[in-house]
Tab-separated table of C-alpha atoms in Angstrom:
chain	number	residue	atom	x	y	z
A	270	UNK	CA	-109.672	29.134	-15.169
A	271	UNK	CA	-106.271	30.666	-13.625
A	272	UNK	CA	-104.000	33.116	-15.275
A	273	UNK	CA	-101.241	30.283	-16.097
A	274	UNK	CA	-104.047	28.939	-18.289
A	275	UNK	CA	-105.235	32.011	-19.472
A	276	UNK	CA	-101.266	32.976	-20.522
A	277	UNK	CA	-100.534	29.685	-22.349
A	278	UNK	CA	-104.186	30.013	-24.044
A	279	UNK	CA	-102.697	33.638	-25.511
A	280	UNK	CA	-99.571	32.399	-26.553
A	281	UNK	CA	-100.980	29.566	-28.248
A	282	UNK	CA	-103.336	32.227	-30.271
A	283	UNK	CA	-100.806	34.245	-30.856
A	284	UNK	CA	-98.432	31.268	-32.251
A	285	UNK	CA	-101.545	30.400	-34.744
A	286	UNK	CA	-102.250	33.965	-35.825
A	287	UNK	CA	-98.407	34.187	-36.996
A	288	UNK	CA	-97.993	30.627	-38.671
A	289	UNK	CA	-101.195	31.498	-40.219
A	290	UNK	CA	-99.700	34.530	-41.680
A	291	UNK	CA	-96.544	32.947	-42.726
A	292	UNK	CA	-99.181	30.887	-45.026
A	293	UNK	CA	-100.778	33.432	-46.364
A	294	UNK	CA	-99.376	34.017	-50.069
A	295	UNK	CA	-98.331	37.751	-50.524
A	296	UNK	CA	-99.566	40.008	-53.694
A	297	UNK	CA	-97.824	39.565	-56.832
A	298	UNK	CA	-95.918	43.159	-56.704
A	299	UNK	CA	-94.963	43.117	-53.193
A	300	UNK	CA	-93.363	39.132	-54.310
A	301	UNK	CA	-91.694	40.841	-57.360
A	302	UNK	CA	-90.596	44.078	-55.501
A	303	UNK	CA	-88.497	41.740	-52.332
A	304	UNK	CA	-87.136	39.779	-55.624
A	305	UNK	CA	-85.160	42.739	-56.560
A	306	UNK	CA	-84.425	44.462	-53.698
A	307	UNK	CA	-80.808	46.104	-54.119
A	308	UNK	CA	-77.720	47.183	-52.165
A	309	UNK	CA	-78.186	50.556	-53.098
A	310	UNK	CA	-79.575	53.808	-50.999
A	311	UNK	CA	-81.967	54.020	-54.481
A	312	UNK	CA	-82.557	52.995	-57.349
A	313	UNK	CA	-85.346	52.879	-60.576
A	314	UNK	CA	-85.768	51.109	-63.570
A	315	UNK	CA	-87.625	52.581	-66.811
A	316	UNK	CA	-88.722	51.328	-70.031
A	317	UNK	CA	-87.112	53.237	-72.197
A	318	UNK	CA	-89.895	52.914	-75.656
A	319	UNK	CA	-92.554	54.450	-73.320
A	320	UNK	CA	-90.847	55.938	-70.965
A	321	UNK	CA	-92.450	53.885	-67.569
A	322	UNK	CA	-90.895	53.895	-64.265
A	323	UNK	CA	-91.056	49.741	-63.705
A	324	UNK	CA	-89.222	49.557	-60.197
A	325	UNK	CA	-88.246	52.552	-57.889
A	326	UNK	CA	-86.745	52.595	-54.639
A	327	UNK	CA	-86.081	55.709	-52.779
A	328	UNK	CA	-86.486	57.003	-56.250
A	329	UNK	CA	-87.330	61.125	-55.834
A	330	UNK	CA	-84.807	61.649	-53.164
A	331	UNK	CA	-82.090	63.646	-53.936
A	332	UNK	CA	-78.585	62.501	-53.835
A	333	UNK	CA	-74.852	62.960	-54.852
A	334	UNK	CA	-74.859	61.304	-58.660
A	335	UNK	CA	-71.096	61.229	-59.320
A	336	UNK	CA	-69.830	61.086	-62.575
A	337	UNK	CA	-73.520	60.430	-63.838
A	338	UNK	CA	-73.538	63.834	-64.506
A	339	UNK	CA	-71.878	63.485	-67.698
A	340	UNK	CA	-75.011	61.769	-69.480
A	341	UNK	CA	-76.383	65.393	-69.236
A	342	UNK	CA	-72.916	66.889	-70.546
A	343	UNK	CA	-72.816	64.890	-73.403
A	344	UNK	CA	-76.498	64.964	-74.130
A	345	UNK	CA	-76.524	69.158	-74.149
A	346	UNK	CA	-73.578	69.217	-76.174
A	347	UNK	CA	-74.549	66.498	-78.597
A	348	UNK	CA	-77.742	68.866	-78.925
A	349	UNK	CA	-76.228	72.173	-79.284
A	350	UNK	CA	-72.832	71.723	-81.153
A	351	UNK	CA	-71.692	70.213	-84.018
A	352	UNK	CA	-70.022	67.301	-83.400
A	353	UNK	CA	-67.349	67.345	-85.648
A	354	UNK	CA	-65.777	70.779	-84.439
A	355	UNK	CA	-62.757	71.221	-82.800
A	356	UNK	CA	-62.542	71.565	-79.043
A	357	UNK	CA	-59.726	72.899	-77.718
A	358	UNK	CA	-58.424	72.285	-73.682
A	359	UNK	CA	-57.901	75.335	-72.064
A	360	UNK	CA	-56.471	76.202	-68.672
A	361	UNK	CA	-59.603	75.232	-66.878
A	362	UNK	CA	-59.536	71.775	-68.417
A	363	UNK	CA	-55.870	70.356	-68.208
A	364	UNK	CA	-55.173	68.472	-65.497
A	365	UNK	CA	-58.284	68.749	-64.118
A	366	UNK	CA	-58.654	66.643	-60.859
A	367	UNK	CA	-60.608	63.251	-60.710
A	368	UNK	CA	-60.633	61.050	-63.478
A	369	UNK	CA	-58.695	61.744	-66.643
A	370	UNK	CA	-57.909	61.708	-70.252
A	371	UNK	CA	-54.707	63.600	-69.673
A	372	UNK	CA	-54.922	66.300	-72.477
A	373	UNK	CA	-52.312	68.391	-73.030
A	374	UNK	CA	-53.354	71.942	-72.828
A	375	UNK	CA	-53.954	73.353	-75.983
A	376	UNK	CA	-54.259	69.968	-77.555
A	377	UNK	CA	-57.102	70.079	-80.129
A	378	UNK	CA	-59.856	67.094	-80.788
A	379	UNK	CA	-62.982	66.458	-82.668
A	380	UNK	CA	-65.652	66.862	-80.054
A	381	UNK	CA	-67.244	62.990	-81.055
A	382	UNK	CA	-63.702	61.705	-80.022
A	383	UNK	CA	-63.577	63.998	-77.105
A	384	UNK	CA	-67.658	62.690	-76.591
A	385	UNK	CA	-66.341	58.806	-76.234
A	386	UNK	CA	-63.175	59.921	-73.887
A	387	UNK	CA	-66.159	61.524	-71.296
A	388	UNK	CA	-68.329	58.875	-71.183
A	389	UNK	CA	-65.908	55.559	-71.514
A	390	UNK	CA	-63.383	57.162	-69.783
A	391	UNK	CA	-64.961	59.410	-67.599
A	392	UNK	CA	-63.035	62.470	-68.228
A	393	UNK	CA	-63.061	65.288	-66.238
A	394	UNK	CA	-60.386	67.491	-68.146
A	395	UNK	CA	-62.752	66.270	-71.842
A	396	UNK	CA	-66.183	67.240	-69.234
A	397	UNK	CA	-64.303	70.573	-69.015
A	398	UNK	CA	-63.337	71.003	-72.055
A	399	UNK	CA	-66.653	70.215	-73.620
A	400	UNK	CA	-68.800	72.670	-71.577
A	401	UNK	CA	-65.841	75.691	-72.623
A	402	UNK	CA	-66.633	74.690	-76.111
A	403	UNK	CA	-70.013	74.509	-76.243
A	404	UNK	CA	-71.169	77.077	-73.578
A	405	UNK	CA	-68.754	80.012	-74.312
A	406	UNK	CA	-67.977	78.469	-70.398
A	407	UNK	CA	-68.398	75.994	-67.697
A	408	UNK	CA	-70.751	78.583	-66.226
A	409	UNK	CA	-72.739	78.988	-69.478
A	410	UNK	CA	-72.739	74.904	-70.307
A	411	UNK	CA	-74.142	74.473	-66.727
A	412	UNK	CA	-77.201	76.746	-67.629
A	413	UNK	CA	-78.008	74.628	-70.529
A	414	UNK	CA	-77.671	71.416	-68.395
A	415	UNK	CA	-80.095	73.009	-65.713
A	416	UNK	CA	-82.563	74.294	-69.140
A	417	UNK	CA	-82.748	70.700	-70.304
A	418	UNK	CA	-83.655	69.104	-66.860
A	419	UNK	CA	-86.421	71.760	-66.819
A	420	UNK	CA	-87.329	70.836	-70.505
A	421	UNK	CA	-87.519	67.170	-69.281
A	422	UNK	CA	-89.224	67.646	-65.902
A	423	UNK	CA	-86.751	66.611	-63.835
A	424	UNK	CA	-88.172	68.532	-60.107
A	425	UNK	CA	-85.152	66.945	-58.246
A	426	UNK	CA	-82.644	67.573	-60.387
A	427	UNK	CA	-79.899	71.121	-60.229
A	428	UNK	CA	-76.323	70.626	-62.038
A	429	UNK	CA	-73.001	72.816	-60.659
A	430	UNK	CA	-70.748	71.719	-63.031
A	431	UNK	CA	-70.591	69.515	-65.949
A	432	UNK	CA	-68.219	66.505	-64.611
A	433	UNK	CA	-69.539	65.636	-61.591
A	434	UNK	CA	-67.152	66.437	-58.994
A	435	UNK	CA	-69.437	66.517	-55.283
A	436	UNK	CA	-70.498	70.243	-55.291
A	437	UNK	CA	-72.980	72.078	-53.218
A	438	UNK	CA	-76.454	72.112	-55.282
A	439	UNK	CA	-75.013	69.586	-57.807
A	440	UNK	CA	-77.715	66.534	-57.373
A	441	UNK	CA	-80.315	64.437	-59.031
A	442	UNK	CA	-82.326	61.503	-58.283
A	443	UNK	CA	-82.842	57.308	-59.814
A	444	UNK	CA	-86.030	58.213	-61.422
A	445	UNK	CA	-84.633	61.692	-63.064
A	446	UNK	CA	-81.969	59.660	-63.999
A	447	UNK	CA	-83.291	57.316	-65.304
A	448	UNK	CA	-86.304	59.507	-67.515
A	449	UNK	CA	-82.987	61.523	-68.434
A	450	UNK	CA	-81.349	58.448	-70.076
A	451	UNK	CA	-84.218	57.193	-71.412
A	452	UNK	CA	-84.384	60.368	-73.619
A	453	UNK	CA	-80.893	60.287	-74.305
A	454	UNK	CA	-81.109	56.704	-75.426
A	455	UNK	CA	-83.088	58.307	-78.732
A	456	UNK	CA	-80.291	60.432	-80.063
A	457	UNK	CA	-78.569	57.905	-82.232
A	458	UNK	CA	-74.895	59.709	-81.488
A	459	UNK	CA	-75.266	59.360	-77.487
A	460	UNK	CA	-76.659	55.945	-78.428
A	461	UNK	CA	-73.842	54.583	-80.225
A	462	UNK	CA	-70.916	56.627	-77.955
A	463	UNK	CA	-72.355	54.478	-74.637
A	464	UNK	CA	-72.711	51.560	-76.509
A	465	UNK	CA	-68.941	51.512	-77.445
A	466	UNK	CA	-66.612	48.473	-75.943
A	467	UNK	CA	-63.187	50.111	-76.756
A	468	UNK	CA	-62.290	53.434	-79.211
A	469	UNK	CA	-59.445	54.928	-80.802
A	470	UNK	CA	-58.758	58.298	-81.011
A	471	UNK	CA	-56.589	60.369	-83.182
A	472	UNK	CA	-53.609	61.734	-81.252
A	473	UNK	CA	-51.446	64.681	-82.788
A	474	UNK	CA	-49.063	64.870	-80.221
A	475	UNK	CA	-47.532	61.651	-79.653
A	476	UNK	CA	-46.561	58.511	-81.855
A	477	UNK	CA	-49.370	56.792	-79.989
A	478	UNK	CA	-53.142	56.608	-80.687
A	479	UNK	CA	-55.324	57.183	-77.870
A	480	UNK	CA	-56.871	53.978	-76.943
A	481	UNK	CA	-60.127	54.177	-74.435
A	482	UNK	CA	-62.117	50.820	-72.853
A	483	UNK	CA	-64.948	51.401	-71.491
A	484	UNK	CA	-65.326	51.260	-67.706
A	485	UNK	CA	-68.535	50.052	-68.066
A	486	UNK	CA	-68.188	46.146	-66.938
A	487	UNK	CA	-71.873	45.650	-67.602
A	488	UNK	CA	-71.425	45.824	-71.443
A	489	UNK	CA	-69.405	42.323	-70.965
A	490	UNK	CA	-71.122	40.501	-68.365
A	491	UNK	CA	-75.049	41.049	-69.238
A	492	UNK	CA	-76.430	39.973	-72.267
A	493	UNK	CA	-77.871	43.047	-74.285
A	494	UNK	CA	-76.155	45.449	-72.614
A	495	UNK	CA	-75.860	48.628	-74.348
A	496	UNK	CA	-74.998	51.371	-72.210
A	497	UNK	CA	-74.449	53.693	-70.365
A	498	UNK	CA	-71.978	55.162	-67.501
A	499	UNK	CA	-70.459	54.369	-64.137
A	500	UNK	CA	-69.480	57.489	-61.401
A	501	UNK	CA	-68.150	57.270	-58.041
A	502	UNK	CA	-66.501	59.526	-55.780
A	503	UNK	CA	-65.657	59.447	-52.174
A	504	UNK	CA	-69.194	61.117	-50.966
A	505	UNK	CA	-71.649	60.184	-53.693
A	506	UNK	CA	-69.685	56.105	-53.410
A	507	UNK	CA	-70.557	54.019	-56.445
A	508	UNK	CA	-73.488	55.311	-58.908
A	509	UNK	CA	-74.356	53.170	-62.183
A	510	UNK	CA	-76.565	53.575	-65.182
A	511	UNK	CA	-76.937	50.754	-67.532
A	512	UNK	CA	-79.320	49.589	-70.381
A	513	UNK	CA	-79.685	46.696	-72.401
A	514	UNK	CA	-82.060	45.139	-75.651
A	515	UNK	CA	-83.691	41.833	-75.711
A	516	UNK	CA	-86.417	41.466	-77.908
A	517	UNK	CA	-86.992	44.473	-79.212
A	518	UNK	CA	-86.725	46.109	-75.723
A	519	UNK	CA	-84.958	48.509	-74.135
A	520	UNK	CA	-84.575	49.181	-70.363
A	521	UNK	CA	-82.484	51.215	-68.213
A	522	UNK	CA	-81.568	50.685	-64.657
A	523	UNK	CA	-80.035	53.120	-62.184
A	524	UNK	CA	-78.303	52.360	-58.967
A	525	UNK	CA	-76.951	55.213	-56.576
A	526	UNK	CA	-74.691	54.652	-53.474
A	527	UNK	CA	-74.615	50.699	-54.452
A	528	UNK	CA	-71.481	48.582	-53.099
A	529	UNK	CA	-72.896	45.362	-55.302
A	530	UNK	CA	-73.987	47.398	-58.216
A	531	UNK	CA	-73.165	45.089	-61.164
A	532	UNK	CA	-74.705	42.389	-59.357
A	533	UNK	CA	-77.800	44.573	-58.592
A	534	UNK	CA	-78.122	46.194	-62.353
A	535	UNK	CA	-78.607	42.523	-63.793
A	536	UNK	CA	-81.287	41.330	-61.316
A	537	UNK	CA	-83.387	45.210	-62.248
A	538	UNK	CA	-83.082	44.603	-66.037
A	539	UNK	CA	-84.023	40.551	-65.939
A	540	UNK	CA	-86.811	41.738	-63.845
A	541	UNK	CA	-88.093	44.370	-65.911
A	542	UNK	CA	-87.571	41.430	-69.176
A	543	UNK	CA	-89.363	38.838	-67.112
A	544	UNK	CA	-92.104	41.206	-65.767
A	545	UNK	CA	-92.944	43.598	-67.811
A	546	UNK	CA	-92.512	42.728	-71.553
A	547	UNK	CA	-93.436	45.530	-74.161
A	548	UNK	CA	-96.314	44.864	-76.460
A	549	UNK	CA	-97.496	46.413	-79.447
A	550	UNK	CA	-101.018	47.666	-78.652
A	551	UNK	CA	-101.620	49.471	-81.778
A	552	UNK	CA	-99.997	49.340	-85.630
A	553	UNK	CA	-99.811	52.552	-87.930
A	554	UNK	CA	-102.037	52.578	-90.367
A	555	UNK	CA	-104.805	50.366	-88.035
A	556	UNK	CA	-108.242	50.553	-88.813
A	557	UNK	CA	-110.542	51.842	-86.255
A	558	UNK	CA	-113.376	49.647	-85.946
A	559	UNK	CA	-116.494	51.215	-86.956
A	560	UNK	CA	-115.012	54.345	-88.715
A	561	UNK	CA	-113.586	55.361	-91.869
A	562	UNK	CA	-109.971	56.220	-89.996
A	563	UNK	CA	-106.746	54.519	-89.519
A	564	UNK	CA	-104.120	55.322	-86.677
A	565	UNK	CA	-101.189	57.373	-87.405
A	566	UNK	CA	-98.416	55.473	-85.698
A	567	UNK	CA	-97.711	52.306	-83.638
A	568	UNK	CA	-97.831	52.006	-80.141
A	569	UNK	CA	-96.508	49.999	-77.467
A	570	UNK	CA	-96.212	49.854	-73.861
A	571	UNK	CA	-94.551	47.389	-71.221
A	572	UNK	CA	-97.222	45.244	-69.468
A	573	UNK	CA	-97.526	43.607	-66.203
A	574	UNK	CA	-99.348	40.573	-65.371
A	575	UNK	CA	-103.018	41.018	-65.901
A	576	UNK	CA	-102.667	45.037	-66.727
A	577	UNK	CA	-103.776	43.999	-70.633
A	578	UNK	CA	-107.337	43.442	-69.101
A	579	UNK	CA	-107.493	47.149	-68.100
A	580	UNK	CA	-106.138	48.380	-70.236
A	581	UNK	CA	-109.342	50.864	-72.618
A	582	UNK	CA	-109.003	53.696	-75.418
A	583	UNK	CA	-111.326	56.508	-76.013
A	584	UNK	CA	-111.467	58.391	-79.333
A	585	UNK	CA	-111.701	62.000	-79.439
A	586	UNK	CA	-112.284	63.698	-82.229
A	587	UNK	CA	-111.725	66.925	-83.884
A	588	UNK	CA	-114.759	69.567	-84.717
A	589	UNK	CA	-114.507	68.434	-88.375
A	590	UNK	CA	-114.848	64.619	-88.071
A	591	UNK	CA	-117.575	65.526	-85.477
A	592	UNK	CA	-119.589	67.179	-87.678
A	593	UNK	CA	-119.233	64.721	-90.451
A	594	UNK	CA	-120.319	62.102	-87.849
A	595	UNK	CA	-123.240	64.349	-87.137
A	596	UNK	CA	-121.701	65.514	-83.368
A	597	UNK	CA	-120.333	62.515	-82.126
A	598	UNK	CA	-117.960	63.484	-79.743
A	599	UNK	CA	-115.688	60.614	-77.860
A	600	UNK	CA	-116.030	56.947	-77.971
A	601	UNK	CA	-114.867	54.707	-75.218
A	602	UNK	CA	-114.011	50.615	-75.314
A	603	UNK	CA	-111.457	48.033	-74.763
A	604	UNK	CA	-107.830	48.908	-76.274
A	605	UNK	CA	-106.653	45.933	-78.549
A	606	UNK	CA	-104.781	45.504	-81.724
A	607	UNK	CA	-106.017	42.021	-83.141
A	608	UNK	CA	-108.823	43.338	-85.615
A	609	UNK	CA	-108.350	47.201	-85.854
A	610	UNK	CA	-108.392	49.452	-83.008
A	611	UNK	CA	-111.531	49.764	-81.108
A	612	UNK	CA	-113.479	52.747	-80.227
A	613	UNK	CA	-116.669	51.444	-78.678
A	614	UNK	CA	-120.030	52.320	-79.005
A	615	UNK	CA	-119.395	55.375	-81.130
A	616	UNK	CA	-121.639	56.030	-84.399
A	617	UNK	CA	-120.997	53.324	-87.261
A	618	UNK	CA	-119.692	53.556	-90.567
A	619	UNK	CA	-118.822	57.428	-90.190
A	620	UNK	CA	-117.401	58.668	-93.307
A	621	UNK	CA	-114.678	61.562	-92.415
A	622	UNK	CA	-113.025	62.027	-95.047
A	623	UNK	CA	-111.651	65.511	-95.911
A	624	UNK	CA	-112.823	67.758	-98.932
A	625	UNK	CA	-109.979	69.140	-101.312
A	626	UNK	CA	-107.747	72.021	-99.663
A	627	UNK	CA	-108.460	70.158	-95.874
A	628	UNK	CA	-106.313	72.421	-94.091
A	629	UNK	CA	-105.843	69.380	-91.359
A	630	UNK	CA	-104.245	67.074	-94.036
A	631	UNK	CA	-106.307	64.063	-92.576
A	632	UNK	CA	-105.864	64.536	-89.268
A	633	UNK	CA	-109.143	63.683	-87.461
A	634	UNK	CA	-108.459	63.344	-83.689
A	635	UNK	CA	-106.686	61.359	-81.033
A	636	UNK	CA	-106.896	57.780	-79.724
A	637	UNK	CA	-106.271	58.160	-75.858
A	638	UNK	CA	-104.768	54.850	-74.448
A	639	UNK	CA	-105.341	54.407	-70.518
A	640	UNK	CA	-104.138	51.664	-68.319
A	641	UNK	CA	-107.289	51.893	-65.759
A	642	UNK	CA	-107.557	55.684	-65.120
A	643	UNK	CA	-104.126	56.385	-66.153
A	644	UNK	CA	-103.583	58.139	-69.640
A	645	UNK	CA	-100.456	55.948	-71.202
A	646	UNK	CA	-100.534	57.189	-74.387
A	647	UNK	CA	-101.989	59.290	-77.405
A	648	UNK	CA	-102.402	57.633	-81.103
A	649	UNK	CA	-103.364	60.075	-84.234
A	650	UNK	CA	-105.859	58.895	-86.674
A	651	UNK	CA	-106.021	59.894	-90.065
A	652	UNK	CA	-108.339	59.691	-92.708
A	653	UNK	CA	-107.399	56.740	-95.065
A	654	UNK	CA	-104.570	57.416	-97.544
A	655	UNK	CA	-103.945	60.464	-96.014
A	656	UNK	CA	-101.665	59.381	-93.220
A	657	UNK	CA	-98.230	61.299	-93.076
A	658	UNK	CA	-95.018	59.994	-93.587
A	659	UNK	CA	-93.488	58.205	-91.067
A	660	UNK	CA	-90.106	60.440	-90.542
A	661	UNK	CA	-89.528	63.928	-92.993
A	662	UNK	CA	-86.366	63.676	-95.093
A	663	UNK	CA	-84.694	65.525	-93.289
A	664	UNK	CA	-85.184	63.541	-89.968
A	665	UNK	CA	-83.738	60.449	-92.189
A	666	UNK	CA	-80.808	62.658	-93.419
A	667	UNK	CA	-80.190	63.891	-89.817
A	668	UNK	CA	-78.791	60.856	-87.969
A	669	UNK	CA	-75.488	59.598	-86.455
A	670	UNK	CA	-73.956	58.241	-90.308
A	671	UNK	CA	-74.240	61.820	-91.483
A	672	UNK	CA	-74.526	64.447	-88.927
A	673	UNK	CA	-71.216	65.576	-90.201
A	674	UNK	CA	-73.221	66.618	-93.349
A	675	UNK	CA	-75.818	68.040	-91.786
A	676	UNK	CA	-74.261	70.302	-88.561
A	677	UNK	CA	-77.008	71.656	-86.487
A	678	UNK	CA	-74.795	73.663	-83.861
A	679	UNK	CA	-76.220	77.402	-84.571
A	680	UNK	CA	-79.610	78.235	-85.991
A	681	UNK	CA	-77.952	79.337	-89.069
A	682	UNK	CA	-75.932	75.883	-89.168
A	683	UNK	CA	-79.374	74.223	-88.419
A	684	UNK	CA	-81.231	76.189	-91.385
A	685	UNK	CA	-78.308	75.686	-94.400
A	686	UNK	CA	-78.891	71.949	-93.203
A	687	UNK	CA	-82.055	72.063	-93.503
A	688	UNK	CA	-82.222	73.623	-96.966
A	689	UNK	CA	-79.097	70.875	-98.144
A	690	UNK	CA	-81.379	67.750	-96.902
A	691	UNK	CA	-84.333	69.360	-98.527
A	692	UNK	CA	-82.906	69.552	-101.905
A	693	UNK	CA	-80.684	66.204	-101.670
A	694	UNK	CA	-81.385	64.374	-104.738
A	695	UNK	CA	-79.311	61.648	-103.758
A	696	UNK	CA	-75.339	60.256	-103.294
C-alpha cells in the first residue's frame, strides 16, 4: 500500500468522523443555550418568584453598568425615606451632566414624582438630588447603595455614585443585576414606578406639567413587559434590564454592552417562558403525608425539562416534634404536591401537636426542597390550626396605596407607623 493510498484512506476517515458528528444530536441545554445566544459582552436571566439564575453569559464579570445604577438609587431610597417628602435640588444636582430632568435649582418635588423622573427618564440631576435627600449626601447615599449590595450578596458589585456616570470602582455584573432587580421587583412602589408607560408630574414653576415617557421601548413591544430601565454611556455602550408576567410569572433579563438589545431581551424572556415554567410544588396549609402537620406557605420554583423527576424533600424537625415522634429525626422522599407533601419513610401517624402555652406557636420544623443535591427551598410546617397568618396587619397596611399613611423613613417614623396600623380599626 503507498502513501497516496494511505493519505486518501485518512482523509476519507477523517470526512466520516466529522459528518458523523454533524449527526450526532447535541444535549438539550447546550441546544437551548446557542438558541439564545445574544449580542451582548453578558448577560443573565432570573426568575424573579425564586430567585434562579435561568441563562448567564459572562455573567460574574465585572463591567461598566450605565445608568443601571439607578435601580439601586431608587431601591435605597424607596427603603430609607419616606416617599412623600420633599426633595429639594441643590447645587450638586442642577444641571447635572448626562441625562436630564432639567430642575431648576431650588425647585422642590415629592420624592415618588422625583422616583418616576430617575427611572423613566433617567435623571441624573433627580439621581443627585435623591441621594442629597436621603443620605445627608451623595457620599453618604453611596454608602447605603454599597450596604445593600452587601445585604444582597452581590461579590462583584461597588457603587461611586448614585447616577451612573462611568467612574473608577463604579461596576456590577448581569447576574448581580439581575438578583438586585429581582429583589426590587417585591417592593410594590419600585414595582409600579418601572412599570409606568408615561407620568405627570406636578410643576410649580411653570404653566406646564411635567410630562415623562418612559425610555423603556420594551414595555411596548413585548407582551408582559413590566419593567425596568435602560443606561448607556459612551464606555459602558448600551445596558438594559427588563421584566415581564405571563402566567403568573415573572422574569427579568439583563443585557450589558448589547448593540441589538431589544431584540436580544425578547428572545431571554420567551426562553425562560418556554423553558422553564414555574410550578407550584407545595400549597400552604398542605398536609404532610404520614404526620399530623401541614406546611406553612406555598412554594414554587421554575422547572426545566425533566428536573421535576429530581426533584426530593426531607423533613427536619424540631426537638419538640422529635420527641413527640419518639426521636425521629429527618425524613427523606420524592417532593410533590398532588396528595399532601411527602416526607418518606418517616414514623406514621405522629401526633405533634403542641400543649397549651407552646412557646413555638405550632411551629414544628422545616421541609427542605432540593433539586438533586441542590437545596432550592425551605417550607415551615405547622401543627394543624395553628398555622400563622399569611401577612401581619401591618405588612397589609404597609404597601404602595398607603405608604403615605404609614412613612417608614426614621426609626421613630417606622415605630408611630407601626403603632397607627396596629390600632387601625378601619376607614
Amino acid at each position: 500500500m503507498n502513501m497516496k493510498t494511505l493519505t486518501r484512506k485518512s482523509m476519507l476517515s477523517l470526512l466520516l468522523c466529522v459528518l458523523l458528528l454533524a449527526l450526532v444530536p447535541v444535549s438539550a441545554v447546550s441546544a437551548e443555550n446557542r438558541s439564545i445566544s445574544t449580542h451582548a459582552r453578558a448577560a443573565a436571566l432570573i426568575d424573579v418568584t425564586s430567585g434562579r439564575i435561568l441563562y448567564s453569559s459572562r455573567g460574574d464579570e465585572p463591567m461598566l453598568i450605565a445608568s443601571l445604577t439607578k435601580i439601586m438609587t431608587a431601591l435605597v431610597a424607596i427603603e430609607n425615606s419616606d416617599i412623600t417628602s420633599k426633595v429639594k435640588v441643590g447645587k450638586n444636582a442642577f444641571a447635572k451632566e448626562g441625562s436630564s430632568l432639567y430642575l431648576k435649582l431650588g425647585e422642590e418635588m415629592t420624592l415618588k414624582d422625583m422616583l418616576y423622573g430617575l427611572m423613566l427618564r433617567s435623571g441624573n440631576d433627580a439621581a443627585t438630588a435623591i441621594a442629597e435627600h436621603v443620605g445627608g449626601s451623595e457620599q453618604g447615599f453611596v454608602y447605603l447603595m454599597n450596604a445593600k449590595a452587601q445585604e444582597l450578596n452581590l461579590k462583584n458589585t461597588h457603587f461611586a455614585n448614585p447616577h451612573g456616570l462611568d467612574a473608577e470602582g463604579h461596576f456590577s455584573s448581569a447576574n448581580d443585576l439581575a438578583v438586585l432587580t429581582a429583589y426590587a421587583m417585591h417592593n410594590p412602589v419600585f414595582k409600579e414606578i418601572v412599570a409606568t408607560k408615561e407620568k405627570t408630574a406636578d410643576n410649580p414653576y411653570e404653566k406646564w406639567d411635567y410630562k415623562w415617557s418612559n425610555k423603556n421601548k420594551m414595555l411596548r413591544l413585548y407582551e408582559g413587559a413590566d419593567g425596568v430601565k435602560t443606561g448607556y454611556t459612551k464606555k459602558a455602550l448600551r445596558c438594559l434590564v427588563s421584566s415581564a408576567t405571563r402566567d403568573g410569572q415573572q422574569l427579568v433579563a439583563v443585557t450589558l454592552n448589547d448593540g441589538n438589545d431589544w431584540n436580544d431581551h425578547a428572545s431571554l424572556l420567551d426562553f425562560g417562558f418556554n423553558h422553564y415554567p414555574l410550578k407550584t410544588l407545595v400549597e400552604r396549609g398542605e398536609a404532610v403525608k404520614g404526620y399530623s402537620l401541614v406546611t406553612g406557605k406555598a412554594f414554587a420554583y421554575p422547572l426545566g425539562q425533566g428536573e421535576e423527576a429530581r426533584l426530593v424533600n426531607k423533613l427536619v424537625l424540631n426537638a419538640d416534634a422529635q420527641a413527640a415522634a419518639g426521636g425521629g429525626t429527618v425524613s427523606t422522599g420524592s417532593a410533590g404536591a398532588d396528595s399532601g407533601v411527602s416526607a418518606g419513610a418517616g414514623r406514621a401517624g405522629m401526633n405533634a401537636s403542641g400543649s397549651e402555652g407552646d412557646v413555638n406557636f405550632g411551629f414544628r420544623g422545616v421541609i427542605i426542597l432540593q433539586l438533586g443535591d441542590q437545596e432550592i427551598g425551605r417550607v415551615p410546617v405547622y401543627t394543624p390550626g395553628q398555622l400563622p397568618p399569611e401577612t401581619s396587619p401591618y405588612v397589609e397596611k404597609y404597601n404602595a396605596a398607603s405608604a403615605s399613611a404609614y412613612p417608614a423613613g426614621t426609626w421613630l417614623q417606622a415605630f408611630g407607623s407601626a403603632l397607627r396600623a396596629l390600632f387601625h380599626t378601619g376607614e
